[in-house]
Short mmCIF file of C-alpha atoms in Angstrom, two decimals:
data_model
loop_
_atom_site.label_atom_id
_atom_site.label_comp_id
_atom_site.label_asym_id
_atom_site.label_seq_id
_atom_site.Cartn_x
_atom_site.Cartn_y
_atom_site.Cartn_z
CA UNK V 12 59.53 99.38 93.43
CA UNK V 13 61.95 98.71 96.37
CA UNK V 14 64.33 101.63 97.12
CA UNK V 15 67.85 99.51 96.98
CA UNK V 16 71.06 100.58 99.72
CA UNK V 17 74.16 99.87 99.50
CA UNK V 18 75.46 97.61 102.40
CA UNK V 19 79.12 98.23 101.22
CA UNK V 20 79.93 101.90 102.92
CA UNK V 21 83.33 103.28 101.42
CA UNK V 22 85.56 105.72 103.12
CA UNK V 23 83.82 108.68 100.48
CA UNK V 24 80.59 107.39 101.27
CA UNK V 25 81.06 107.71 105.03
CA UNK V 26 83.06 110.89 104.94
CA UNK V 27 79.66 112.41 102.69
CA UNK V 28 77.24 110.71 105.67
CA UNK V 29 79.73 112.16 108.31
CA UNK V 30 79.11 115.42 106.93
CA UNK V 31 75.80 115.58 106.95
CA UNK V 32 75.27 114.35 110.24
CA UNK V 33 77.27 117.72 111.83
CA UNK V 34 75.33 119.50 109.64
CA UNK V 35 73.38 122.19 111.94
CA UNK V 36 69.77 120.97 110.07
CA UNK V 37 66.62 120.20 112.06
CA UNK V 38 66.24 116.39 112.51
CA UNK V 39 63.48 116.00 109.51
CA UNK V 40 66.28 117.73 106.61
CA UNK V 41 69.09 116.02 108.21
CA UNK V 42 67.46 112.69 107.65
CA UNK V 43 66.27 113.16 104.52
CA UNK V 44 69.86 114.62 103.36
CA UNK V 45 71.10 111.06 105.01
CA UNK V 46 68.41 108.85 103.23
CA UNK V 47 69.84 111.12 99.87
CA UNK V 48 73.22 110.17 100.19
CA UNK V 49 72.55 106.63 100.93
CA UNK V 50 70.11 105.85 98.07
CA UNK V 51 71.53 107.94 95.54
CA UNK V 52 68.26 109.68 95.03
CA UNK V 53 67.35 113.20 94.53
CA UNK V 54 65.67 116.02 97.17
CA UNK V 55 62.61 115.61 94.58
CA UNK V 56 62.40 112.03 94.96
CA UNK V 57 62.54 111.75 98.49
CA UNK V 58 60.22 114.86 98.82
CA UNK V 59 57.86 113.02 96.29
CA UNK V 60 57.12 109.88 98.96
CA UNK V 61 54.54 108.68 100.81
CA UNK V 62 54.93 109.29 104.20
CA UNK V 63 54.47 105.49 105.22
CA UNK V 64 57.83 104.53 102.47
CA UNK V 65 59.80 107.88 103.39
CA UNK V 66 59.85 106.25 107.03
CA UNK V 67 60.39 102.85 106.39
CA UNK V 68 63.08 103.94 104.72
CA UNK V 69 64.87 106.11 107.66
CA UNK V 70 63.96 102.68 110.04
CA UNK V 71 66.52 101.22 107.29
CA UNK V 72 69.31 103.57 107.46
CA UNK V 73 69.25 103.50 111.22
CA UNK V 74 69.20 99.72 111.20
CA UNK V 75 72.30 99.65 108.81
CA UNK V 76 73.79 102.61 110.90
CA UNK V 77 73.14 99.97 113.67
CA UNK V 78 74.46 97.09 112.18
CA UNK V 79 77.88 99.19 111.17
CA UNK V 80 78.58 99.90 114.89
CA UNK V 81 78.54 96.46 116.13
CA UNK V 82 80.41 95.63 113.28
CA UNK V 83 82.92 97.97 114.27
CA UNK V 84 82.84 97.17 117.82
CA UNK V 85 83.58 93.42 117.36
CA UNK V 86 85.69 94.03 114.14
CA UNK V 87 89.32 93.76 113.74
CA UNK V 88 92.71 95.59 111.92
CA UNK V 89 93.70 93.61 108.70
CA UNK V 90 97.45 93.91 107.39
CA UNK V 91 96.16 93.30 104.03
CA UNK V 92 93.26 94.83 101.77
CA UNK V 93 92.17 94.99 97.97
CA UNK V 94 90.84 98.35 96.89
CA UNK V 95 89.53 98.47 93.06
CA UNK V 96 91.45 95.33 92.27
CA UNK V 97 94.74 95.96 93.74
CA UNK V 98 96.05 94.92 96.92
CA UNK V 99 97.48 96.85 99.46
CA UNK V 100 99.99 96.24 102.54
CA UNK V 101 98.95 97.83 105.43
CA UNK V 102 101.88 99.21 108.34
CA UNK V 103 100.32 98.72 111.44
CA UNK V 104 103.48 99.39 114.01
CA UNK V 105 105.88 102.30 114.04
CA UNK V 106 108.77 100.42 113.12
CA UNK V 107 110.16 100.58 109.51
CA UNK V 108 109.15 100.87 106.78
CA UNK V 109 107.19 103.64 108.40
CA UNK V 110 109.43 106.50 108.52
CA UNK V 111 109.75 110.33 109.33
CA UNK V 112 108.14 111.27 106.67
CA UNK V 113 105.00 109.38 107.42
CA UNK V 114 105.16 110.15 110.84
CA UNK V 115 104.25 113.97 110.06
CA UNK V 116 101.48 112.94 107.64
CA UNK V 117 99.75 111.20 109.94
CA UNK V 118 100.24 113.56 112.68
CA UNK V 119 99.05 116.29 110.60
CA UNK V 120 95.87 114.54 109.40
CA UNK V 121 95.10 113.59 113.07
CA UNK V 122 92.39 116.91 114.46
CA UNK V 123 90.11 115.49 111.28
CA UNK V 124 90.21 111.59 111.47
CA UNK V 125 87.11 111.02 109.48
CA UNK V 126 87.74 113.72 106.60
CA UNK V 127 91.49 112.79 106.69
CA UNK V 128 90.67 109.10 106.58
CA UNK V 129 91.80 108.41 102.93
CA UNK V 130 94.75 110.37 103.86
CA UNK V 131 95.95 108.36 106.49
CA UNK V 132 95.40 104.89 104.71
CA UNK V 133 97.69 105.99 102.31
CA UNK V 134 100.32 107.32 104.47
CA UNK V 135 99.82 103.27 106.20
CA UNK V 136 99.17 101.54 102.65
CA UNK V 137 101.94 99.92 100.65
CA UNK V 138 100.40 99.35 97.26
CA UNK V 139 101.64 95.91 95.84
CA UNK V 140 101.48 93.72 92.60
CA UNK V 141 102.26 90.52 92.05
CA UNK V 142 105.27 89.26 90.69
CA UNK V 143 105.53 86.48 88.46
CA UNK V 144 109.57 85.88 88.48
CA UNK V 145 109.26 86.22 93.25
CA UNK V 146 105.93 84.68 92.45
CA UNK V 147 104.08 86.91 95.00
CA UNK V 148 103.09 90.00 95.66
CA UNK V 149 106.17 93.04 96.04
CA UNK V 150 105.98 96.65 96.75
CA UNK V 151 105.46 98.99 93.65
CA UNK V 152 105.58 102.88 93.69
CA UNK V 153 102.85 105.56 93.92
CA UNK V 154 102.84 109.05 95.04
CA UNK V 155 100.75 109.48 98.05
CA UNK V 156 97.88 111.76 96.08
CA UNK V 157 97.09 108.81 93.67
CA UNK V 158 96.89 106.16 96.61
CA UNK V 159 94.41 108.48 98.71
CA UNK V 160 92.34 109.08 95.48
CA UNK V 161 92.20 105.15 95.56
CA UNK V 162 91.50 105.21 99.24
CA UNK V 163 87.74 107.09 98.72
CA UNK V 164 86.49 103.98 97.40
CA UNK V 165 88.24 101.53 100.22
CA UNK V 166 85.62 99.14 102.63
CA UNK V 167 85.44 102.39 105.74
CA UNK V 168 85.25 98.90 108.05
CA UNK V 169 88.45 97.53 107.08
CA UNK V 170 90.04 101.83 106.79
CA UNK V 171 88.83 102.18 110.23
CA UNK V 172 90.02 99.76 111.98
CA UNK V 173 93.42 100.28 110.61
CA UNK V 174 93.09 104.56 111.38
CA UNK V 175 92.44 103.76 114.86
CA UNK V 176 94.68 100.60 115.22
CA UNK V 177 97.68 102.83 114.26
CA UNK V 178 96.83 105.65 116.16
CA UNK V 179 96.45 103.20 119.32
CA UNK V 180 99.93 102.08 118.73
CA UNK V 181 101.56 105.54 118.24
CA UNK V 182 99.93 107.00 121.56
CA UNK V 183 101.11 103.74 123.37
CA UNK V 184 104.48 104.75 122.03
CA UNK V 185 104.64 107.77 122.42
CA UNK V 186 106.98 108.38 125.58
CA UNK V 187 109.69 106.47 123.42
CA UNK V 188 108.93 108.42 120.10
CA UNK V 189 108.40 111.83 121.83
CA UNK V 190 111.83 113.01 121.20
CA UNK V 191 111.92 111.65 117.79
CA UNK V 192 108.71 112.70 116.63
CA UNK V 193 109.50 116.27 118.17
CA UNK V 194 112.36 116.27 115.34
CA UNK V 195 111.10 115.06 112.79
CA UNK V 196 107.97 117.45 112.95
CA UNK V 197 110.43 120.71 113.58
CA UNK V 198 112.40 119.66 109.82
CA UNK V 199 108.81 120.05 108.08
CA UNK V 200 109.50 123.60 109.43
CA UNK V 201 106.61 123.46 112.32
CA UNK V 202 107.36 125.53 115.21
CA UNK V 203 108.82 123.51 118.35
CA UNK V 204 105.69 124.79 120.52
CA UNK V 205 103.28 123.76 117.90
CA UNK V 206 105.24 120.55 117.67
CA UNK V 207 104.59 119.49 121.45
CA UNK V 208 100.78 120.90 121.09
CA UNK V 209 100.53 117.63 118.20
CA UNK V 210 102.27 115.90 120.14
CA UNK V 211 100.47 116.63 123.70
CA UNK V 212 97.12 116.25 121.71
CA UNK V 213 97.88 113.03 119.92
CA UNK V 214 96.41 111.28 123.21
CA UNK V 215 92.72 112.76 122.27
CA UNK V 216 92.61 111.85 118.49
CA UNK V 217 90.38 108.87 119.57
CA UNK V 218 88.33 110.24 121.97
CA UNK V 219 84.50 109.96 121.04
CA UNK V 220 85.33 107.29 118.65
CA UNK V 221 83.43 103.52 118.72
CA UNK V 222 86.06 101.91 120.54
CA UNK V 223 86.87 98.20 119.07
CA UNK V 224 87.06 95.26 121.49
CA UNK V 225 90.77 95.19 120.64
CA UNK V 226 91.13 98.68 121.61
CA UNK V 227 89.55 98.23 125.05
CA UNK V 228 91.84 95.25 125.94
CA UNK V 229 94.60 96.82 124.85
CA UNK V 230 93.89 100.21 126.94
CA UNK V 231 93.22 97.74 129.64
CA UNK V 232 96.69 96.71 129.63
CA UNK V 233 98.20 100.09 129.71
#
């Protein structure tokens, strides 16, 4: 019987994975903690295998882990994707409608990228629905909570590349934003030093991250 994994990695999926990998485990539990939360199966079930299926199975992960990074590399940032059904906008500039308020959120959720990642989407995602009377799709309501909840199960490819597309674009901006941002941060009742340590800091969020052929041309042109 063939051991089936997923192809399709979700944010919650990769957030679990993430996890595990900083785990401090020697490399034989790490794996098989990895090779868990991939196939779905138990400690006893991976414990239970041959040796000869138990490292087929690891050559598998590490060719989808593999396949994920080029993926990545060569990927791009979509404006639009579906989550569970619905579609969502995504804001991929700091211009309106991204305002103060969202500013803060993603600041805040910026020292954890990958455990924030849900987070951020939906501080960037405009949930929509369609409209038979515009016929197309308009904006509709939803409290930030309910639209990270929907974020866990979001394509991590597609969440990515957004994350780090946005965060590209507010460090690029920052000299014009720095005043503003400093603000905006002090009203949420953060301390003006602590304000210009997010601020000062926002420059390393993406450090140690895959960085996308997009990103790369676009630091280029700094």
């Amino acid at each position: 019987k063939k051991t089936y994994i997923s192809m399709r990695l979700t944010i919650e999926k990769f957030q679990q994975l993430y996890a595990i990998s900083t785990m401090q485990l020697d490399d034989l539990e790490k794996s098989s903690r990895l090779v868990q939360c991939l196939t779905g199966k138990s400690e006893m079930e991976i414990d239970s295998m041959n040796i000869v299926k138990y490292n087929l199975l690891c050559k598998k992960v590490g060719k989808i882990f593999d396949m994920k990074a080029r993926r990545m590399s060569l990927g791009k940032p979509k404006d639009t994707i579906k989550v569970n059904g619905r579609y969502y906008r995504l804001i991929l500039s700091v211009k309106p409608p991204f305002n103060a308020g969202k500013y803060v959120e993603v600041l805040t959720f910026k020292d954890d990228v990958i455990g924030n990642l849900h987070k951020i989407m939906a501080s960037i995602a405009i949930p929509l629905r369609w409209s038979w009377k515009q016929f197309k799709f308009v904006p509709m309501e939803a409290d930030h909570e309910s639209i990270a909840d929907e974020m866990l199960d979001a394509n991590f490819d597609a969440a990515y590349h957004a994350a780090v597309f946005f965060y590209a674009v507010l460090t690029h901006s920052i000299k014009d934003l720095e005043f503003f941002l400093k603000k905006e941060i002090v009203k949420k009742g953060i301390p003006i030093m602590e304000a210009e340590k997010v601020l000062t800091s926002l420059h390393s969020t993406l450090d140690g991250f895959i960085q996308p052929r997009w990103l790369r041309t676009l630091n280029a042109a700094k």
